[in-house]
mmCIF file of C-alpha atoms and ligand atoms in Angstrom:
data_model
loop_
_atom_site.group_PDB
_atom_site.id
_atom_site.type_symbol
_atom_site.label_atom_id
_atom_site.label_comp_id
_atom_site.label_asym_id
_atom_site.label_seq_id
_atom_site.Cartn_x
_atom_site.Cartn_y
_atom_site.Cartn_z
ATOM 1 C CA MET A 1 0.000 0.000 0.000
ATOM 2 C CA GLN A 2 1.077 3.495 -0.681
ATOM 3 C CA LYS A 3 2.419 5.492 2.211
ATOM 4 C CA ILE A 4 0.365 8.297 3.634
ATOM 5 C CA ALA A 5 0.710 11.432 1.594
ATOM 6 C CA LYS A 6 0.439 14.793 3.248
ATOM 7 C CA THR A 7 -0.034 17.979 1.347
ATOM 8 C CA ILE A 8 0.384 21.504 2.496
ATOM 9 C CA LEU A 9 -3.083 22.882 1.966
ATOM 10 C CA LEU A 10 -2.800 26.517 2.686
ATOM 11 C CA THR A 11 -0.122 28.966 1.942
ATOM 12 C CA VAL A 12 0.533 32.464 3.052
ATOM 13 C CA LEU A 13 0.636 34.672 0.023
ATOM 14 C CA ALA A 14 0.985 37.897 1.890
ATOM 15 C CA ALA A 15 4.202 39.710 1.327
ATOM 16 C CA LEU A 16 5.351 38.742 4.781
ATOM 17 C CA PHE A 17 8.826 40.028 4.235
ATOM 18 C CA LEU A 18 7.793 43.289 2.721
ATOM 19 C CA GLY A 19 10.401 45.932 2.827
ATOM 20 C CA GLY A 20 9.050 48.108 5.557
ATOM 21 C CA CYS A 21 7.981 51.615 5.938
ATOM 22 C CA GLN A 22 8.945 50.997 9.565
ATOM 23 C CA SER A 23 12.598 50.048 9.166
ATOM 24 C CA ASN A 24 13.004 49.110 12.842
ATOM 25 C CA MET A 25 10.770 46.067 12.319
ATOM 26 C CA THR A 26 12.437 42.707 11.639
ATOM 27 C CA GLY A 27 10.831 39.402 10.632
ATOM 28 C CA TYR A 28 11.182 36.496 13.082
ATOM 29 C CA SER A 29 10.083 32.908 12.594
ATOM 30 C CA ARG A 30 10.390 29.470 14.121
ATOM 31 C CA SER A 31 9.451 26.026 12.787
ATOM 32 C CA PHE A 32 8.953 22.864 14.781
ATOM 33 C CA PHE A 33 7.211 19.517 14.559
ATOM 34 C CA GLY A 34 3.956 19.034 16.471
ATOM 35 C CA MET A 35 0.663 17.154 15.994
ATOM 36 C CA ASP A 36 2.229 15.240 13.140
ATOM 37 C CA THR A 37 2.880 18.332 11.068
ATOM 38 C CA ILE A 38 5.363 21.161 10.665
ATOM 39 C CA ILE A 39 4.289 24.274 12.510
ATOM 40 C CA ASN A 40 5.667 27.664 11.524
ATOM 41 C CA ILE A 41 5.215 30.820 13.570
ATOM 42 C CA SER A 42 6.301 34.170 12.172
ATOM 43 C CA PHE A 43 5.814 37.844 12.976
ATOM 44 C CA TYR A 44 7.491 41.228 12.852
ATOM 45 C CA SER A 45 8.917 42.878 15.933
ATOM 46 C CA ALA A 46 11.161 45.775 16.819
ATOM 47 C CA ASP A 47 12.558 43.975 19.870
ATOM 48 C CA GLN A 48 14.893 41.074 19.102
ATOM 49 C CA GLU A 49 15.041 39.725 22.637
ATOM 50 C CA ALA A 50 11.278 39.869 23.149
ATOM 51 C CA ALA A 51 10.731 38.233 19.757
ATOM 52 C CA ALA A 52 13.044 35.307 20.526
ATOM 53 C CA SER A 53 11.375 34.745 23.864
ATOM 54 C CA ALA A 54 7.876 34.982 22.308
ATOM 55 C CA LEU A 55 8.757 32.335 19.700
ATOM 56 C CA LYS A 56 9.963 29.999 22.427
ATOM 57 C CA ASP A 57 6.824 30.581 24.514
ATOM 58 C CA ALA A 58 4.642 30.002 21.459
ATOM 59 C CA GLU A 59 6.268 26.647 20.708
ATOM 60 C CA GLU A 60 5.967 25.577 24.341
ATOM 61 C CA GLU A 61 2.294 26.516 24.334
ATOM 62 C CA PHE A 62 1.615 24.455 21.206
ATOM 63 C CA MET A 63 3.409 21.431 22.634
ATOM 64 C CA ARG A 64 1.564 21.791 25.964
ATOM 65 C CA VAL A 65 -1.770 21.510 24.132
ATOM 66 C CA ASP A 66 -0.395 18.589 22.110
ATOM 67 C CA ARG A 67 0.461 16.681 25.308
ATOM 68 C CA LEU A 68 -2.981 17.412 26.755
ATOM 69 C CA THR A 69 -5.009 16.399 23.705
ATOM 70 C CA SER A 70 -3.007 13.731 21.855
ATOM 71 C CA ARG A 71 -4.096 10.135 22.123
ATOM 72 C CA TYR A 72 -0.549 8.993 21.392
ATOM 73 C CA PRO A 73 2.416 9.342 23.756
ATOM 74 C CA ALA A 74 4.965 11.968 22.746
ATOM 75 C CA LEU A 75 8.482 10.894 21.834
ATOM 76 C CA GLY A 76 10.264 9.971 25.068
ATOM 77 C CA GLN A 77 7.089 10.220 27.144
ATOM 78 C CA THR A 78 7.254 7.711 29.991
ATOM 79 C CA ALA A 79 4.063 8.300 31.953
ATOM 80 C CA ILE A 80 0.501 9.281 31.135
ATOM 81 C CA ILE A 81 -0.342 12.846 32.172
ATOM 82 C CA PRO A 82 -3.278 12.774 34.624
ATOM 83 C CA GLY A 83 -6.391 14.351 33.152
ATOM 84 C CA SER A 84 -5.133 14.160 29.544
ATOM 85 C CA VAL A 85 -6.868 12.477 26.588
ATOM 86 C CA GLN A 86 -4.469 9.534 26.956
ATOM 87 C CA ASP A 87 -5.547 9.225 30.588
ATOM 88 C CA ILE A 88 -9.243 9.243 29.641
ATOM 89 C CA ASN A 89 -8.652 6.527 27.035
ATOM 90 C CA ALA A 90 -6.561 4.403 29.410
ATOM 91 C CA GLN A 91 -9.346 4.579 31.983
ATOM 92 C CA ALA A 92 -12.313 3.903 29.701
ATOM 93 C CA GLY A 93 -15.145 2.622 31.890
ATOM 94 C CA GLN A 94 -14.163 4.846 34.840
ATOM 95 C CA TRP A 95 -14.660 8.481 35.736
ATOM 96 C CA VAL A 96 -11.600 10.639 35.059
ATOM 97 C CA GLN A 97 -10.926 13.969 36.736
ATOM 98 C CA LEU A 98 -10.153 16.819 34.338
ATOM 99 C CA ASP A 99 -8.992 20.393 34.614
ATOM 100 C CA GLU A 100 -11.224 23.186 33.383
ATOM 101 C CA GLU A 101 -9.365 23.570 30.108
ATOM 102 C CA LEU A 102 -9.831 20.065 28.707
ATOM 103 C CA PHE A 103 -13.337 19.884 30.194
ATOM 104 C CA ALA A 104 -14.258 23.031 28.249
ATOM 105 C CA LEU A 105 -12.771 21.694 25.002
ATOM 106 C CA LEU A 106 -14.623 18.391 25.398
ATOM 107 C CA SER A 107 -17.878 20.204 26.225
ATOM 108 C CA LEU A 108 -17.500 22.345 23.118
ATOM 109 C CA SER A 109 -16.766 19.254 21.028
ATOM 110 C CA LEU A 110 -19.896 17.493 22.277
ATOM 111 C CA GLU A 111 -21.973 20.636 21.734
ATOM 112 C CA TRP A 112 -20.901 20.671 18.069
ATOM 113 C CA ALA A 113 -21.339 16.917 17.731
ATOM 114 C CA GLN A 114 -24.987 17.529 18.632
ATOM 115 C CA LYS A 115 -25.364 20.608 16.438
ATOM 116 C CA THR A 116 -23.905 18.754 13.448
ATOM 117 C CA GLU A 117 -26.018 15.677 14.209
ATOM 118 C CA GLY A 118 -22.911 13.587 14.729
ATOM 119 C CA ALA A 119 -21.040 14.539 11.549
ATOM 120 C CA PHE A 120 -18.310 15.750 13.931
ATOM 121 C CA ASP A 121 -17.629 12.995 16.453
ATOM 122 C CA ILE A 122 -14.622 12.810 18.819
ATOM 123 C CA SER A 123 -15.352 9.189 19.775
ATOM 124 C CA LEU A 124 -14.049 7.490 16.626
ATOM 125 C CA GLY A 125 -10.514 6.614 17.815
ATOM 126 C CA ALA A 126 -11.102 2.851 17.751
ATOM 127 C CA VAL A 127 -12.414 3.102 14.188
ATOM 128 C CA SER A 128 -9.482 5.310 13.077
ATOM 129 C CA ASP A 129 -7.062 2.827 14.675
ATOM 130 C CA LEU A 130 -8.405 0.051 12.441
ATOM 131 C CA TRP A 131 -7.641 2.120 9.354
ATOM 132 C CA ASP A 132 -4.115 2.701 10.737
ATOM 133 C CA PHE A 133 -3.455 5.814 8.643
ATOM 134 C CA ALA A 134 -0.382 6.582 10.778
ATOM 135 C CA ASN A 135 1.405 3.473 9.493
ATOM 136 C CA GLY A 136 0.583 3.461 5.835
ATOM 137 C CA GLY A 137 -3.049 2.372 6.048
ATOM 138 C CA HIS A 138 -5.010 -0.862 6.177
ATOM 139 C CA ILE A 139 -8.552 -1.729 5.079
ATOM 140 C CA PRO A 140 -10.415 -3.205 8.065
ATOM 141 C CA GLU A 141 -12.714 -6.225 7.852
ATOM 142 C CA PRO A 142 -16.378 -5.115 7.843
ATOM 143 C CA GLN A 143 -17.009 -7.073 11.038
ATOM 144 C CA GLU A 144 -14.211 -5.462 13.054
ATOM 145 C CA LEU A 145 -15.306 -2.074 11.741
ATOM 146 C CA GLU A 146 -18.849 -2.752 12.893
ATOM 147 C CA GLU A 147 -17.597 -3.793 16.322
ATOM 148 C CA ALA A 148 -15.429 -0.680 16.751
ATOM 149 C CA LEU A 149 -18.282 1.495 15.535
ATOM 150 C CA SER A 150 -20.746 -0.040 17.977
ATOM 151 C CA GLY A 151 -18.488 1.006 20.882
ATOM 152 C CA SER A 152 -18.202 4.530 19.492
ATOM 153 C CA GLY A 153 -20.645 7.455 19.382
ATOM 154 C CA TYR A 154 -20.416 10.823 21.112
ATOM 155 C CA ALA A 155 -23.811 10.308 22.790
ATOM 156 C CA LYS A 156 -22.224 7.595 24.965
ATOM 157 C CA ILE A 157 -19.801 10.115 26.528
ATOM 158 C CA THR A 158 -20.866 11.486 29.933
ATOM 159 C CA LEU A 159 -19.599 14.809 31.251
ATOM 160 C CA ASP A 160 -20.102 15.793 34.892
ATOM 161 C CA LYS A 161 -19.943 19.565 34.895
ATOM 162 C CA ALA A 162 -20.090 20.059 38.662
ATOM 163 C CA GLY A 163 -17.363 17.487 39.281
ATOM 164 C CA LEU A 164 -15.275 18.311 36.154
ATOM 165 C CA ARG A 165 -15.220 14.599 35.245
ATOM 166 C CA ILE A 166 -15.693 12.488 32.135
ATOM 167 C CA LEU A 167 -16.798 8.903 31.632
ATOM 168 C CA ILE A 168 -16.360 7.071 28.345
ATOM 169 C CA PRO A 169 -17.476 3.467 27.910
ATOM 170 C CA GLN A 170 -15.005 0.620 27.623
ATOM 171 C CA GLY A 171 -14.077 0.067 23.992
ATOM 172 C CA MET A 172 -14.309 3.767 23.122
ATOM 173 C CA VAL A 173 -11.192 5.736 22.215
ATOM 174 C CA LEU A 174 -11.364 9.532 22.153
ATOM 175 C CA ASP A 175 -9.718 11.128 19.112
ATOM 176 C CA LEU A 176 -9.489 14.915 19.093
ATOM 177 C CA GLY A 177 -7.651 14.925 15.757
ATOM 178 C CA ALA A 178 -10.312 17.103 14.137
ATOM 179 C CA VAL A 179 -10.207 19.893 16.733
ATOM 180 C CA ALA A 180 -6.932 19.789 18.716
ATOM 181 C CA LYS A 181 -4.754 21.561 16.160
ATOM 182 C CA GLY A 182 -7.277 24.358 15.786
ATOM 183 C CA TYR A 183 -7.435 24.717 19.554
ATOM 184 C CA ALA A 184 -3.622 24.713 19.877
ATOM 185 C CA VAL A 185 -3.403 27.459 17.255
ATOM 186 C CA ASP A 186 -5.940 29.576 19.192
ATOM 187 C CA CYS A 187 -3.908 29.085 22.381
ATOM 188 C CA VAL A 188 -0.698 30.136 20.628
ATOM 189 C CA ALA A 189 -2.398 33.197 19.115
ATOM 190 C CA GLN A 190 -3.672 34.230 22.544
ATOM 191 C CA LYS A 191 -0.253 33.676 24.088
ATOM 192 C CA LEU A 192 1.428 35.863 21.460
ATOM 193 C CA LYS A 193 -1.163 38.600 21.921
ATOM 194 C CA ASN A 194 -0.701 38.509 25.702
ATOM 195 C CA ILE A 195 3.036 38.936 25.207
ATOM 196 C CA GLY A 196 2.376 41.965 23.030
ATOM 197 C CA ILE A 197 2.899 40.534 19.526
ATOM 198 C CA ASP A 198 0.274 42.270 17.377
ATOM 199 C CA ASN A 199 0.930 40.770 13.938
ATOM 200 C CA GLY A 200 1.982 37.407 12.554
ATOM 201 C CA ILE A 201 1.017 34.026 11.214
ATOM 202 C CA ILE A 202 0.658 30.662 12.882
ATOM 203 C CA ASP A 203 0.821 28.076 10.123
ATOM 204 C CA ALA A 204 -0.023 24.525 11.182
ATOM 205 C CA GLY A 205 -0.502 22.870 7.783
ATOM 206 C CA GLY A 206 -4.228 22.798 7.115
ATOM 207 C CA ASN A 207 -4.775 25.358 9.908
ATOM 208 C CA ILE A 208 -3.583 28.936 9.540
ATOM 209 C CA PHE A 209 -4.253 31.827 11.890
ATOM 210 C CA THR A 210 -3.289 35.407 11.105
ATOM 211 C CA LEU A 211 -2.921 37.759 14.059
ATOM 212 C CA ASN A 212 -4.625 41.069 13.394
ATOM 213 C CA LYS A 213 -3.168 42.689 10.253
ATOM 214 C CA GLN A 214 0.340 42.798 8.859
ATOM 215 C CA TYR A 215 2.456 45.377 10.676
ATOM 216 C CA THR A 216 2.235 47.510 7.540
ATOM 217 C CA GLY A 217 -1.534 47.766 8.096
ATOM 218 C CA GLU A 218 -2.427 45.528 5.147
ATOM 219 C CA LEU A 219 -4.638 42.457 5.476
ATOM 220 C CA TYR A 220 -3.037 39.041 5.141
ATOM 221 C CA THR A 221 -3.825 36.983 2.057
ATOM 222 C CA ILE A 222 -4.071 33.218 2.412
ATOM 223 C CA GLY A 223 -3.976 30.963 -0.624
ATOM 224 C CA ILE A 224 -5.904 27.699 -0.619
ATOM 225 C CA ARG A 225 -4.143 25.054 -2.650
ATOM 226 C CA HIS A 226 -5.977 23.493 -5.549
ATOM 227 C CA PRO A 227 -7.068 19.970 -4.543
ATOM 228 C CA ASP A 228 -6.625 18.634 -8.103
ATOM 229 C CA LEU A 229 -3.772 20.744 -9.470
ATOM 230 C CA PRO A 230 -0.633 20.354 -7.362
ATOM 231 C CA GLY A 231 1.288 23.582 -6.876
ATOM 232 C CA GLU A 232 -1.627 25.782 -7.922
ATOM 233 C CA ILE A 233 -3.735 28.084 -5.802
ATOM 234 C CA TRP A 234 -7.473 27.465 -6.002
ATOM 235 C CA GLN A 235 -8.709 30.564 -4.148
ATOM 236 C CA THR A 236 -7.405 33.307 -1.912
ATOM 237 C CA VAL A 237 -8.957 34.864 1.175
ATOM 238 C CA LYS A 238 -8.102 38.077 2.970
ATOM 239 C CA THR A 239 -8.023 37.730 6.733
ATOM 240 C CA ASN A 240 -7.988 39.984 9.767
ATOM 241 C CA ASP A 241 -7.413 38.138 13.043
ATOM 242 C CA GLN A 242 -8.994 35.005 11.587
ATOM 243 C CA ALA A 243 -8.286 31.334 11.046
ATOM 244 C CA VAL A 244 -8.421 29.557 7.692
ATOM 245 C CA VAL A 245 -8.839 25.820 8.116
ATOM 246 C CA THR A 246 -9.148 23.164 5.419
ATOM 247 C CA SER A 247 -10.296 19.538 5.642
ATOM 248 C CA GLY A 248 -9.526 17.588 2.485
ATOM 249 C CA ASN A 249 -9.596 14.007 1.257
ATOM 250 C CA TYR A 250 -6.031 14.442 -0.027
ATOM 251 C CA GLN A 251 -4.427 15.343 3.300
ATOM 252 C CA ARG A 252 -3.915 11.867 4.675
ATOM 253 C CA PHE A 253 -4.745 8.813 2.647
ATOM 254 C CA PHE A 254 -3.529 5.532 1.258
ATOM 255 C CA MET A 255 -4.227 3.587 -1.903
ATOM 256 C CA GLY A 256 -5.740 0.170 -1.169
ATOM 257 C CA PRO A 257 -4.858 -3.031 -3.096
ATOM 258 C CA ASP A 258 -8.225 -2.541 -4.802
ATOM 259 C CA GLY A 259 -6.860 0.693 -6.322
ATOM 260 C CA GLN A 260 -9.241 2.838 -4.289
ATOM 261 C CA VAL A 261 -8.122 5.814 -2.243
ATOM 262 C CA TYR A 262 -8.987 5.687 1.471
ATOM 263 C CA HIS A 263 -8.680 8.936 3.436
ATOM 264 C CA HIS A 264 -8.839 9.908 7.103
ATOM 265 C CA ILE A 265 -12.126 11.801 7.465
ATOM 266 C CA LEU A 266 -14.607 9.156 8.494
ATOM 267 C CA ASP A 267 -18.354 8.993 8.105
ATOM 268 C CA PRO A 268 -19.428 8.267 11.703
ATOM 269 C CA GLU A 269 -22.446 6.342 10.411
ATOM 270 C CA THR A 270 -20.463 3.784 8.435
ATOM 271 C CA GLY A 271 -16.894 3.970 9.752
ATOM 272 C CA TYR A 272 -15.666 4.311 6.148
ATOM 273 C CA PRO A 273 -13.989 7.418 4.683
ATOM 274 C CA SER A 274 -16.668 9.999 3.945
ATOM 275 C CA GLN A 275 -17.416 10.312 0.243
ATOM 276 C CA ALA A 276 -19.475 13.475 0.783
ATOM 277 C CA SER A 277 -16.801 16.053 -0.142
ATOM 278 C CA ILE A 278 -13.376 16.667 -1.633
ATOM 279 C CA SER A 279 -12.276 19.702 0.346
ATOM 280 C CA VAL A 280 -13.876 22.289 2.623
ATOM 281 C CA THR A 281 -12.286 25.507 3.911
ATOM 282 C CA VAL A 282 -13.688 27.511 6.818
ATOM 283 C CA VAL A 283 -12.735 31.082 7.751
ATOM 284 C CA HIS A 284 -13.620 32.067 11.306
ATOM 285 C CA LYS A 285 -12.223 34.144 14.168
ATOM 286 C CA SER A 286 -11.953 30.963 16.247
ATOM 287 C CA SER A 287 -9.468 28.447 14.889
ATOM 288 C CA THR A 288 -11.005 25.810 17.182
ATOM 289 C CA LEU A 289 -14.438 26.284 15.667
ATOM 290 C CA ALA A 290 -13.059 26.507 12.129
ATOM 291 C CA ASP A 291 -11.354 23.145 12.717
ATOM 292 C CA ILE A 292 -14.506 21.523 14.096
ATOM 293 C CA LEU A 293 -16.588 22.941 11.252
ATOM 294 C CA SER A 294 -14.248 22.014 8.402
ATOM 295 C CA THR A 295 -14.434 18.364 9.446
ATOM 296 C CA ALA A 296 -18.179 18.429 10.123
ATOM 297 C CA LEU A 297 -19.013 20.232 6.868
ATOM 298 C CA PHE A 298 -16.841 17.767 4.938
ATOM 299 C CA VAL A 299 -18.924 14.873 6.296
ATOM 300 C CA MET A 300 -22.218 16.730 5.750
ATOM 301 C CA GLY A 301 -21.439 17.350 2.073
ATOM 302 C CA HIS A 302 -21.991 20.457 -0.014
ATOM 303 C CA GLU A 303 -25.771 20.836 0.005
ATOM 304 C CA LYS A 304 -26.459 20.065 3.647
ATOM 305 C CA GLY A 305 -23.219 21.646 4.886
ATOM 306 C CA GLN A 306 -23.741 24.893 2.944
ATOM 307 C CA ALA A 307 -27.274 25.239 4.311
ATOM 308 C CA PHE A 308 -26.025 24.519 7.837
ATOM 309 C CA SER A 309 -23.175 27.004 7.564
ATOM 310 C CA GLU A 310 -25.580 29.743 6.493
ATOM 311 C CA THR A 311 -27.174 29.515 9.958
ATOM 312 C CA LEU A 312 -23.808 30.303 11.605
ATOM 313 C CA PRO A 313 -22.774 33.926 12.136
ATOM 314 C CA ASP A 314 -19.459 35.242 10.767
ATOM 315 C CA THR A 315 -18.518 31.949 9.145
ATOM 316 C CA LYS A 316 -17.164 31.850 5.606
ATOM 317 C CA VAL A 317 -17.255 28.422 3.959
ATOM 318 C CA LEU A 318 -15.690 27.372 0.669
ATOM 319 C CA TYR A 319 -16.539 23.946 -0.733
ATOM 320 C CA TYR A 320 -14.376 22.637 -3.546
ATOM 321 C CA THR A 321 -16.487 20.641 -5.949
ATOM 322 C CA ASP A 322 -15.171 19.161 -9.195
HETATM 323 P P1 LIG B 1 -9.483 17.297 10.107
HETATM 324 O O1 LIG B 1 -8.211 17.158 9.344
HETATM 325 O O2 LIG B 1 -9.529 18.467 11.042
HETATM 326 O O3 LIG B 1 -10.704 17.241 9.241
HETATM 327 O O4 LIG B 1 -9.582 16.055 11.112
HETATM 328 C C1 LIG B 1 -9.498 14.733 10.671
HETATM 329 C C2 LIG B 1 -9.035 13.881 11.818
HETATM 330 O O5 LIG B 1 -10.053 13.816 12.829
HETATM 331 C C3 LIG B 1 -8.778 12.437 11.403
HETATM 332 O O6 LIG B 1 -7.418 12.212 11.120
HETATM 333 C C4 LIG B 1 -9.247 11.648 12.620
HETATM 334 O O7 LIG B 1 -8.233 11.628 13.596
HETATM 335 C C5 LIG B 1 -10.389 12.486 13.148
HETATM 336 N N1 LIG B 1 -11.704 12.227 12.508
HETATM 337 C C6 LIG B 1 -11.993 11.490 11.403
HETATM 338 N N2 LIG B 1 -13.298 11.556 11.087
HETATM 339 C C7 LIG B 1 -13.871 12.367 12.028
HETATM 340 C C8 LIG B 1 -15.202 12.846 12.250
HETATM 341 N N3 LIG B 1 -16.222 12.520 11.442
HETATM 342 N N4 LIG B 1 -15.407 13.663 13.321
HETATM 343 C C9 LIG B 1 -14.397 14.019 14.137
HETATM 344 N N5 LIG B 1 -13.134 13.593 13.987
HETATM 345 C C10 LIG B 1 -12.863 12.793 12.941
HETATM 346 MG MG1 LIG B 2 -11.040 19.663 11.760
#
């Protein structure tokens, strides 16, 4: 089987390194690996020391969220962090104590699972595991898929708001893969703003957030890659303190022995890759919500998803249809 292919979906077209009218401003950037992708953070600053420290803080913040939300241990990790997603999964069948942060993210995820009638579902880890996208991919037997699916379903998750606890049934594996990166990007953006960085780009592959405007006062321009024409831009969007998030069937996939392409966005009703869409891009001030929505709208398909998105305030949605 063909190895997983990953494509960079979005690209920053803005003239980030514009020669400046403010000559004291210098461009700073840092790249690192997190959530199975290359993250790049860049901004302009007049203070070299503050900029270096902000980049370091931003990376630490991203990796903190990764450790909290990932269902896989990080490289070199020896123990499960109490109250993390790994902890919840390891203790399926028992109540697990959470802190307010993860409780809030899980509550939001369940709220949107309901609103999207289950198109977005954080309970599909056991089903995703069967497809094994992380190791080149594998087509599961229908029976094992059915079994994994029967133990899944967001409605079987219980949250205890007063006690800040969660209970998932045995056999269920939480997978926050469709929301965690968006949330991490929001956390990094907030961190940078708190430090006093007032421009910049957080680029996490299919998730981009632009802080305010460029320091020159111009809006950022984000290019969305063409799903069918490698190297070409399909559309551009201008952003002002907004996230641009894409879910596509070409981000993570493998070619089966039957010649068919199997990708990572699953239809929660069948456990098979959703055939409803090719690519959906969402522009929103919350990267977390844009991430949730891009996955949900992918599964809903163009007609239903477009109608649903029109009920949501300040949400720009771009479906690619061939
Ligand atoms: P995204 O790239 O944000 O659309 O998220 C896709 C990732 O979320 C997959 O790699 C899975 O880990 C997980 N996932 C797959 N299907 C769904 C779904 N229907 N709802 C929520 N998460 C999903
Ligand atoms: Mg998503």
